[in-house]
Amino acid sequence: MTKPLPRFTWHADSYDSSLASIRYRLDAPLAALAARGVSIDRHDRAPESTDAILFCKSHGKQALEIAERARATGRTIVYDLCDNLFAAHRAGHVSVARLERHRRILSLADHIVFATPALAEQIARELPGGTAHRHVVPDVLDTGPPVLLDRPTALERWELKRLDRFLARHATALHCVWFGKSLGRESGYAHLDLAVSRLADHARPVTLTVVSNARVKLWRAAARWPVPVHYMPWRLATSRVTLARHRLAIVPVGLNDYTTGKTINRPATAILAGLGVVADAIPSYEELRPYIALGDWPGGLDDYARWDTTTQARLADARAMLTGRYGQSAVAAQWQAVLDTVRAS
């Protein structure tokens, strides 16, 4: 008699698709795996109909209870990591209680999936001697054209019009954008001061649009910046068309325990929206070195200010590479390989 295929469910503390980690590490791969015929669903929809549970962004009390119950009932636990919570805790951004839940789920896991090889190495150093199977699966990237993801609200349309007016007031400038969260000294606005000074030193006038979720922090920082700055609230529906209104994304990164294991997402998202990128180097960005200005701010600014056919062709090659490696189908195949290992173990 043929052994029935195992059933999988995917748990997260929140299934909010406005969170990039949920879109890239749960929603997109789950949909692609289901389309491949894998018996898989969100855990909240089928909590008892599962042989193995995948945990994504799961550090809460409920996640730990589910993991402990899974261990007690013989279900397989797959723990998916996209951030270094140990480093975040040392920086004061993760509580002791949350870190201990994280540590406990790691100890229960049969399989651990990491978003980057660097993150896998970091966690191995934090918890030497672990026996769980280790896998690396990248985030799914949105490789489609930069379009509105939903019908924009009146507020979102007004925000886009304000941005358009700002850019029009500086029509001859090189329009740059920074987007993301600001996390104290570890990442975000803390690294923009030096980047803005580099922009200000460029021969061509520049503008900087900041797309984020911390308006007050930006006002405090922007008061000392010598370039025209515009704040744009991050909205899921308008995020990609907002990026596409610019020529260049800047990605300043301070290399530290928190950023070392981060994914390729930020520069890749900009490239896929049609932008050039000037970035500082972290391990995951190295595969983009043939296509973008990695660590070369003056040269990169000159390159994207010219915007010649060579630059545009190089970025087209980058988009093709990213689509092939990080599109939904390609990443789903890697998740399929993980699940095949789970079946065999």
CSV table of C-alpha atoms in Angstrom, one decimal:
chain,number,residue,atom,x,y,z
A,1,MET,CA,0.0,0.0,0.0
A,2,THR,CA,1.3,3.4,-1.0
A,3,LYS,CA,2.3,5.6,2.0
A,4,PRO,CA,0.1,8.8,2.0
A,5,LEU,CA,2.0,12.0,1.3
A,6,PRO,CA,2.6,14.1,4.4
A,7,ARG,CA,0.5,17.2,5.0
A,8,PHE,CA,2.3,20.5,5.8
A,9,THR,CA,1.1,23.7,7.5
A,10,TRP,CA,2.8,27.0,7.8
A,11,HIS,CA,2.6,29.0,11.0
A,12,ALA,CA,3.4,32.7,11.6
A,13,ASP,CA,2.8,35.0,14.5
A,14,SER,CA,1.0,37.2,12.1
A,15,TYR,CA,-0.2,36.5,8.6
A,16,ASP,CA,-0.3,40.1,7.6
A,17,SER,CA,0.8,40.3,4.0
A,18,SER,CA,1.9,43.9,4.4
A,19,LEU,CA,4.9,42.4,6.1
A,20,ALA,CA,7.6,41.7,3.5
A,21,SER,CA,8.8,38.6,5.4
A,22,ILE,CA,5.3,37.1,5.3
A,23,ARG,CA,4.9,37.8,1.5
A,24,TYR,CA,8.4,36.5,0.6
A,25,ARG,CA,8.7,33.6,3.0
A,26,LEU,CA,5.2,32.3,3.5
A,27,ASP,CA,2.5,33.6,1.1
A,28,ALA,CA,4.5,33.3,-2.2
A,29,PRO,CA,6.2,29.9,-1.5
A,30,LEU,CA,3.0,28.5,0.0
A,31,ALA,CA,1.0,29.4,-3.2
A,32,ALA,CA,3.7,28.0,-5.5
A,33,LEU,CA,4.0,24.7,-3.5
A,34,ALA,CA,0.2,24.3,-3.5
A,35,ALA,CA,0.2,24.8,-7.3
A,36,ARG,CA,2.8,22.0,-7.5
A,37,GLY,CA,0.4,19.6,-5.7
A,38,VAL,CA,2.0,19.8,-2.2
A,39,SER,CA,-0.6,19.3,0.5
A,40,ILE,CA,0.1,22.6,2.4
A,41,ASP,CA,-1.9,25.4,4.0
A,42,ARG,CA,-1.7,28.0,6.7
A,43,HIS,CA,-1.6,26.5,10.1
A,44,ASP,CA,-4.5,28.6,11.4
A,45,ARG,CA,-6.7,27.1,8.7
A,46,ALA,CA,-5.9,23.4,9.4
A,47,PRO,CA,-4.2,23.1,12.8
A,48,GLU,CA,-4.9,19.4,13.2
A,49,SER,CA,-4.5,18.3,9.6
A,50,THR,CA,-0.7,18.3,9.5
A,51,ASP,CA,2.3,16.0,9.7
A,52,ALA,CA,4.9,18.8,9.7
A,53,ILE,CA,4.7,22.4,10.7
A,54,LEU,CA,6.8,25.1,9.2
A,55,PHE,CA,7.3,28.1,11.5
A,56,CYS,CA,8.0,31.5,9.8
A,57,LYS,CA,8.5,34.7,11.9
A,58,SER,CA,7.3,32.7,14.9
A,59,HIS,CA,8.7,33.8,18.2
A,60,GLY,CA,5.4,34.4,20.2
A,61,LYS,CA,3.9,32.4,23.1
A,62,GLN,CA,1.5,30.6,20.7
A,63,ALA,CA,4.2,29.6,18.4
A,64,LEU,CA,6.2,28.0,21.2
A,65,GLU,CA,3.0,26.2,22.5
A,66,ILE,CA,2.4,24.8,19.0
A,67,ALA,CA,6.0,23.7,18.6
A,68,GLU,CA,6.0,21.9,22.0
A,69,ARG,CA,2.7,20.3,21.2
A,70,ALA,CA,4.1,19.2,17.8
A,71,ARG,CA,7.1,17.7,19.4
A,72,ALA,CA,4.9,15.8,22.0
A,73,THR,CA,2.7,14.4,19.2
A,74,GLY,CA,5.5,13.3,16.9
A,75,ARG,CA,5.1,16.0,14.2
A,76,THR,CA,8.1,17.3,12.3
A,77,ILE,CA,9.2,20.9,13.1
A,78,VAL,CA,10.7,23.1,10.4
A,79,TYR,CA,11.9,26.5,11.7
A,80,ASP,CA,12.5,29.2,9.1
A,81,LEU,CA,14.8,32.1,10.0
A,82,CYS,CA,15.3,35.4,8.1
A,83,ASP,CA,16.8,37.5,10.9
A,84,ASN,CA,19.5,37.1,13.6
A,85,LEU,CA,17.5,37.6,16.7
A,86,PHE,CA,20.5,37.1,18.9
A,87,ALA,CA,22.1,40.2,17.3
A,88,ALA,CA,18.8,42.1,17.5
A,89,HIS,CA,18.6,41.2,21.2
A,90,ARG,CA,22.2,42.5,21.9
A,91,ALA,CA,21.2,45.7,20.2
A,92,GLY,CA,18.2,46.1,22.5
A,93,HIS,CA,15.5,45.4,19.9
A,94,VAL,CA,14.4,41.9,21.1
A,95,SER,CA,13.3,41.1,24.6
A,96,VAL,CA,14.8,38.4,26.8
A,97,ALA,CA,11.5,36.5,26.7
A,98,ARG,CA,11.2,36.6,23.0
A,99,LEU,CA,14.8,35.5,22.6
A,100,GLU,CA,14.3,32.5,25.0
A,101,ARG,CA,11.2,31.4,23.0
A,102,HIS,CA,13.3,31.6,19.8
A,103,ARG,CA,16.1,29.6,21.4
A,104,ARG,CA,13.6,27.0,22.6
A,105,ILE,CA,12.0,26.5,19.2
A,106,LEU,CA,15.4,26.2,17.7
A,107,SER,CA,16.1,23.4,20.1
A,108,LEU,CA,12.9,21.6,19.1
A,109,ALA,CA,13.4,21.9,15.4
A,110,ASP,CA,14.1,18.9,13.2
A,111,HIS,CA,15.0,21.2,10.3
A,112,ILE,CA,16.2,24.8,10.2
A,113,VAL,CA,15.9,26.9,7.1
A,114,PHE,CA,18.0,30.1,6.7
A,115,ALA,CA,17.4,33.0,4.3
A,116,THR,CA,21.1,33.3,3.6
A,117,PRO,CA,24.3,31.3,4.0
A,118,ALA,CA,25.8,34.0,6.2
A,119,LEU,CA,22.8,33.8,8.6
A,120,ALA,CA,23.2,30.0,8.8
A,121,GLU,CA,26.9,30.5,9.8
A,122,GLN,CA,25.9,33.1,12.4
A,123,ILE,CA,23.3,30.9,14.1
A,124,ALA,CA,25.7,28.0,14.1
A,125,ARG,CA,28.2,30.1,16.1
A,126,GLU,CA,25.4,31.1,18.5
A,127,LEU,CA,24.3,27.5,19.0
A,128,PRO,CA,27.2,25.1,18.3
A,129,GLY,CA,26.5,21.4,18.3
A,130,GLY,CA,23.0,21.5,16.9
A,131,THR,CA,21.7,18.4,15.3
A,132,ALA,CA,18.8,19.8,13.1
A,133,HIS,CA,19.1,19.4,9.4
A,134,ARG,CA,20.2,22.8,7.9
A,135,HIS,CA,18.9,24.3,4.6
A,136,VAL,CA,19.3,27.7,2.9
A,137,VAL,CA,16.4,29.0,0.9
A,138,PRO,CA,16.2,32.6,-0.3
A,139,ASP,CA,13.2,34.9,-0.2
A,140,VAL,CA,10.9,34.9,-3.2
A,141,LEU,CA,11.2,38.3,-5.0
A,142,ASP,CA,8.4,40.1,-6.9
A,143,THR,CA,9.8,39.9,-10.4
A,144,GLY,CA,6.8,41.3,-12.2
A,145,PRO,CA,6.7,44.9,-13.6
A,146,PRO,CA,6.3,47.7,-11.0
A,147,VAL,CA,2.6,48.3,-10.9
A,148,LEU,CA,0.0,49.2,-8.3
A,149,LEU,CA,-0.7,46.1,-6.3
A,150,ASP,CA,-4.2,47.2,-5.4
A,151,ARG,CA,-6.6,50.0,-6.1
A,152,PRO,CA,-5.0,53.0,-4.3
A,153,THR,CA,-7.0,54.9,-1.7
A,154,ALA,CA,-7.6,58.6,-1.9
A,155,LEU,CA,-4.7,59.1,0.6
A,156,GLU,CA,-2.3,57.0,-1.4
A,157,ARG,CA,-3.2,58.9,-4.7
A,158,TRP,CA,-2.5,62.2,-2.9
A,159,GLU,CA,0.8,60.9,-1.6
A,160,LEU,CA,1.9,59.9,-5.1
A,161,LYS,CA,0.9,63.3,-6.4
A,162,ARG,CA,2.9,65.0,-3.7
A,163,LEU,CA,5.9,62.9,-4.7
A,164,ASP,CA,5.4,63.8,-8.3
A,165,ARG,CA,5.3,67.5,-7.5
A,166,PHE,CA,8.5,67.2,-5.5
A,167,LEU,CA,10.3,65.5,-8.3
A,168,ALA,CA,9.0,68.0,-10.8
A,169,ARG,CA,10.4,70.9,-8.8
A,170,HIS,CA,13.8,69.3,-9.2
A,171,ALA,CA,13.4,68.1,-12.8
A,172,THR,CA,17.1,68.1,-13.7
A,173,ALA,CA,18.3,66.4,-10.6
A,174,LEU,CA,19.3,62.8,-10.2
A,175,HIS,CA,16.4,61.3,-8.3
A,176,CYS,CA,17.5,58.9,-5.5
A,177,VAL,CA,15.5,56.9,-3.1
A,178,TRP,CA,16.1,55.1,0.1
A,179,PHE,CA,13.5,52.6,1.5
A,180,GLY,CA,13.3,50.4,4.5
A,181,LYS,CA,12.9,50.3,8.2
A,182,SER,CA,15.1,52.2,10.6
A,183,LEU,CA,16.5,50.1,13.5
A,184,GLY,CA,18.6,52.3,15.8
A,185,ARG,CA,22.3,52.2,15.2
A,186,GLU,CA,22.2,48.8,13.4
A,187,SER,CA,20.4,49.7,10.2
A,188,GLY,CA,18.4,52.5,8.6
A,189,TYR,CA,18.7,56.2,9.1
A,190,ALA,CA,21.9,55.8,11.2
A,191,HIS,CA,23.7,55.0,8.0
A,192,LEU,CA,22.1,57.7,5.8
A,193,ASP,CA,24.2,60.6,7.1
A,194,LEU,CA,27.4,59.5,5.3
A,195,ALA,CA,25.4,58.5,2.2
A,196,VAL,CA,23.7,61.9,2.0
A,197,SER,CA,27.0,63.7,2.2
A,198,ARG,CA,28.2,61.6,-0.7
A,199,LEU,CA,25.1,62.6,-2.7
A,200,ALA,CA,25.7,66.3,-1.8
A,201,ASP,CA,29.3,66.1,-3.1
A,202,HIS,CA,28.2,64.9,-6.5
A,203,ALA,CA,28.5,67.3,-9.4
A,204,ARG,CA,24.9,66.9,-10.5
A,205,PRO,CA,22.1,68.0,-8.2
A,206,VAL,CA,20.3,65.2,-6.4
A,207,THR,CA,17.1,64.6,-4.6
A,208,LEU,CA,16.4,62.0,-1.9
A,209,THR,CA,13.0,60.3,-1.3
A,210,VAL,CA,12.8,58.3,1.9
A,211,VAL,CA,10.2,55.6,1.9
A,212,SER,CA,9.7,54.3,5.4
A,213,ASN,CA,7.6,54.1,8.5
A,214,ALA,CA,9.3,56.6,10.8
A,215,ARG,CA,8.4,60.1,9.8
A,216,VAL,CA,9.5,61.9,13.0
A,217,LYS,CA,12.9,60.1,13.0
A,218,LEU,CA,13.4,61.3,9.4
A,219,TRP,CA,12.5,64.9,10.2
A,220,ARG,CA,15.2,64.9,12.9
A,221,ALA,CA,17.8,63.4,10.6
A,222,ALA,CA,16.9,65.4,7.5
A,223,ALA,CA,17.4,68.7,9.3
A,224,ARG,CA,21.1,68.2,8.8
A,225,TRP,CA,21.1,66.9,5.3
A,226,PRO,CA,22.2,69.3,2.5
A,227,VAL,CA,20.0,67.9,-0.3
A,228,PRO,CA,16.2,68.2,-1.0
A,229,VAL,CA,14.4,65.4,0.9
A,230,HIS,CA,10.9,64.1,0.6
A,231,TYR,CA,9.2,61.6,2.9
A,232,MET,CA,6.9,59.0,1.5
A,233,PRO,CA,5.1,56.6,3.8
A,234,TRP,CA,5.6,53.0,2.9
A,235,ARG,CA,2.4,51.5,1.5
A,236,LEU,CA,2.1,48.0,0.1
A,237,ALA,CA,-0.1,49.1,-2.8
A,238,THR,CA,2.1,51.9,-4.0
A,239,SER,CA,5.6,50.8,-3.0
A,240,ARG,CA,6.9,49.6,-6.4
A,241,VAL,CA,5.4,52.4,-8.4
A,242,THR,CA,7.0,54.8,-5.9
A,243,LEU,CA,10.4,53.3,-6.5
A,244,ALA,CA,10.0,53.3,-10.2
A,245,ARG,CA,9.7,57.1,-10.2
A,246,HIS,CA,13.4,57.3,-9.3
A,247,ARG,CA,16.6,56.6,-11.1
A,248,LEU,CA,18.8,55.3,-8.3
A,249,ALA,CA,18.3,53.5,-5.0
A,250,ILE,CA,20.9,54.1,-2.3
A,251,VAL,CA,21.6,51.2,0.1
A,252,PRO,CA,24.1,52.3,2.8
A,253,VAL,CA,24.7,49.5,5.2
A,254,GLY,CA,26.9,49.3,8.3
A,255,LEU,CA,28.4,45.8,8.5
A,256,ASN,CA,27.5,44.4,11.9
A,257,ASP,CA,26.0,41.2,13.5
A,258,TYR,CA,22.5,42.3,12.6
A,259,THR,CA,23.1,43.2,8.9
A,260,THR,CA,25.7,40.5,8.0
A,261,GLY,CA,23.0,37.8,7.5
A,262,LYS,CA,20.5,40.0,5.7
A,263,THR,CA,19.1,39.1,2.3
A,264,ILE,CA,19.6,40.5,-1.1
A,265,ASN,CA,16.1,41.9,-1.1
A,266,ARG,CA,16.6,45.7,-0.9
A,267,PRO,CA,19.0,46.2,-3.9
A,268,ALA,CA,17.2,43.4,-5.8
A,269,THR,CA,13.8,45.0,-5.3
A,270,ALA,CA,15.2,48.3,-6.6
A,271,ILE,CA,16.7,46.6,-9.6
A,272,LEU,CA,13.5,44.8,-10.4
A,273,ALA,CA,11.7,48.1,-10.3
A,274,GLY,CA,14.0,49.5,-13.0
A,275,LEU,CA,16.5,51.4,-10.8
A,276,GLY,CA,20.2,51.4,-10.5
A,277,VAL,CA,21.8,50.8,-7.1
A,278,VAL,CA,24.7,52.1,-5.2
A,279,ALA,CA,25.2,50.0,-2.0
A,280,ASP,CA,27.7,49.2,0.7
A,281,ALA,CA,28.8,45.6,0.7
A,282,ILE,CA,27.4,42.8,2.8
A,283,PRO,CA,27.8,39.0,2.0
A,284,SER,CA,24.4,38.6,0.2
A,285,TYR,CA,25.0,41.6,-2.1
A,286,GLU,CA,28.2,40.1,-3.6
A,287,GLU,CA,26.4,38.3,-6.4
A,288,LEU,CA,25.2,41.7,-7.6
A,289,ARG,CA,28.7,43.1,-7.9
A,290,PRO,CA,28.8,42.6,-11.7
A,291,TYR,CA,25.7,44.7,-12.1
A,292,ILE,CA,25.7,47.5,-9.5
A,293,ALA,CA,28.0,49.9,-7.8
A,294,LEU,CA,28.9,48.0,-4.7
A,295,GLY,CA,31.1,50.0,-2.4
A,296,ASP,CA,31.9,52.6,-5.2
A,297,TRP,CA,29.7,55.6,-4.4
A,298,PRO,CA,31.4,58.3,-6.6
A,299,GLY,CA,31.7,55.9,-9.6
A,300,GLY,CA,28.2,54.7,-9.1
A,301,LEU,CA,26.7,58.1,-8.9
A,302,ASP,CA,28.6,59.1,-12.1
A,303,ASP,CA,27.4,56.0,-13.9
A,304,TYR,CA,23.8,56.4,-13.1
A,305,ALA,CA,23.8,60.1,-13.8
A,306,ARG,CA,25.0,59.3,-17.3
A,307,TRP,CA,22.5,56.4,-17.7
A,308,ASP,CA,24.0,55.2,-20.9
A,309,THR,CA,23.2,52.1,-22.9
A,310,THR,CA,25.9,50.1,-21.2
A,311,THR,CA,24.5,50.8,-17.7
A,312,GLN,CA,21.0,50.0,-18.8
A,313,ALA,CA,22.1,46.8,-20.5
A,314,ARG,CA,23.9,45.7,-17.3
A,315,LEU,CA,20.8,46.4,-15.2
A,316,ALA,CA,18.7,44.4,-17.7
A,317,ASP,CA,21.1,41.5,-17.2
A,318,ALA,CA,20.6,41.9,-13.5
A,319,ARG,CA,16.9,41.7,-13.8
A,320,ALA,CA,17.1,38.5,-15.8
A,321,MET,CA,19.5,37.0,-13.3
A,322,LEU,CA,17.2,37.8,-10.4
A,323,THR,CA,14.1,36.5,-12.1
A,324,GLY,CA,15.9,33.2,-12.8
A,325,ARG,CA,17.2,32.7,-9.3
A,326,TYR,CA,14.6,34.4,-7.1
A,327,GLY,CA,11.3,34.2,-9.0
A,328,GLN,CA,8.5,32.3,-7.4
A,329,SER,CA,9.0,29.1,-9.4
A,330,ALA,CA,12.8,28.9,-8.7
A,331,VAL,CA,12.4,29.4,-5.0
A,332,ALA,CA,9.5,27.0,-4.7
A,333,ALA,CA,11.7,24.3,-6.2
A,334,GLN,CA,14.1,24.9,-3.3
A,335,TRP,CA,11.3,24.7,-0.8
A,336,GLN,CA,10.2,21.5,-2.5
A,337,ALA,CA,13.7,20.0,-1.9
A,338,VAL,CA,13.4,20.9,1.8
A,339,LEU,CA,10.0,19.2,2.0
A,340,ASP,CA,11.3,16.2,0.2
A,341,THR,CA,14.0,15.9,2.8
A,342,VAL,CA,11.4,16.2,5.5
A,343,ARG,CA,9.5,13.3,3.9
A,344,ALA,CA,12.6,11.2,3.8
A,345,SER,CA,13.7,11.9,7.4
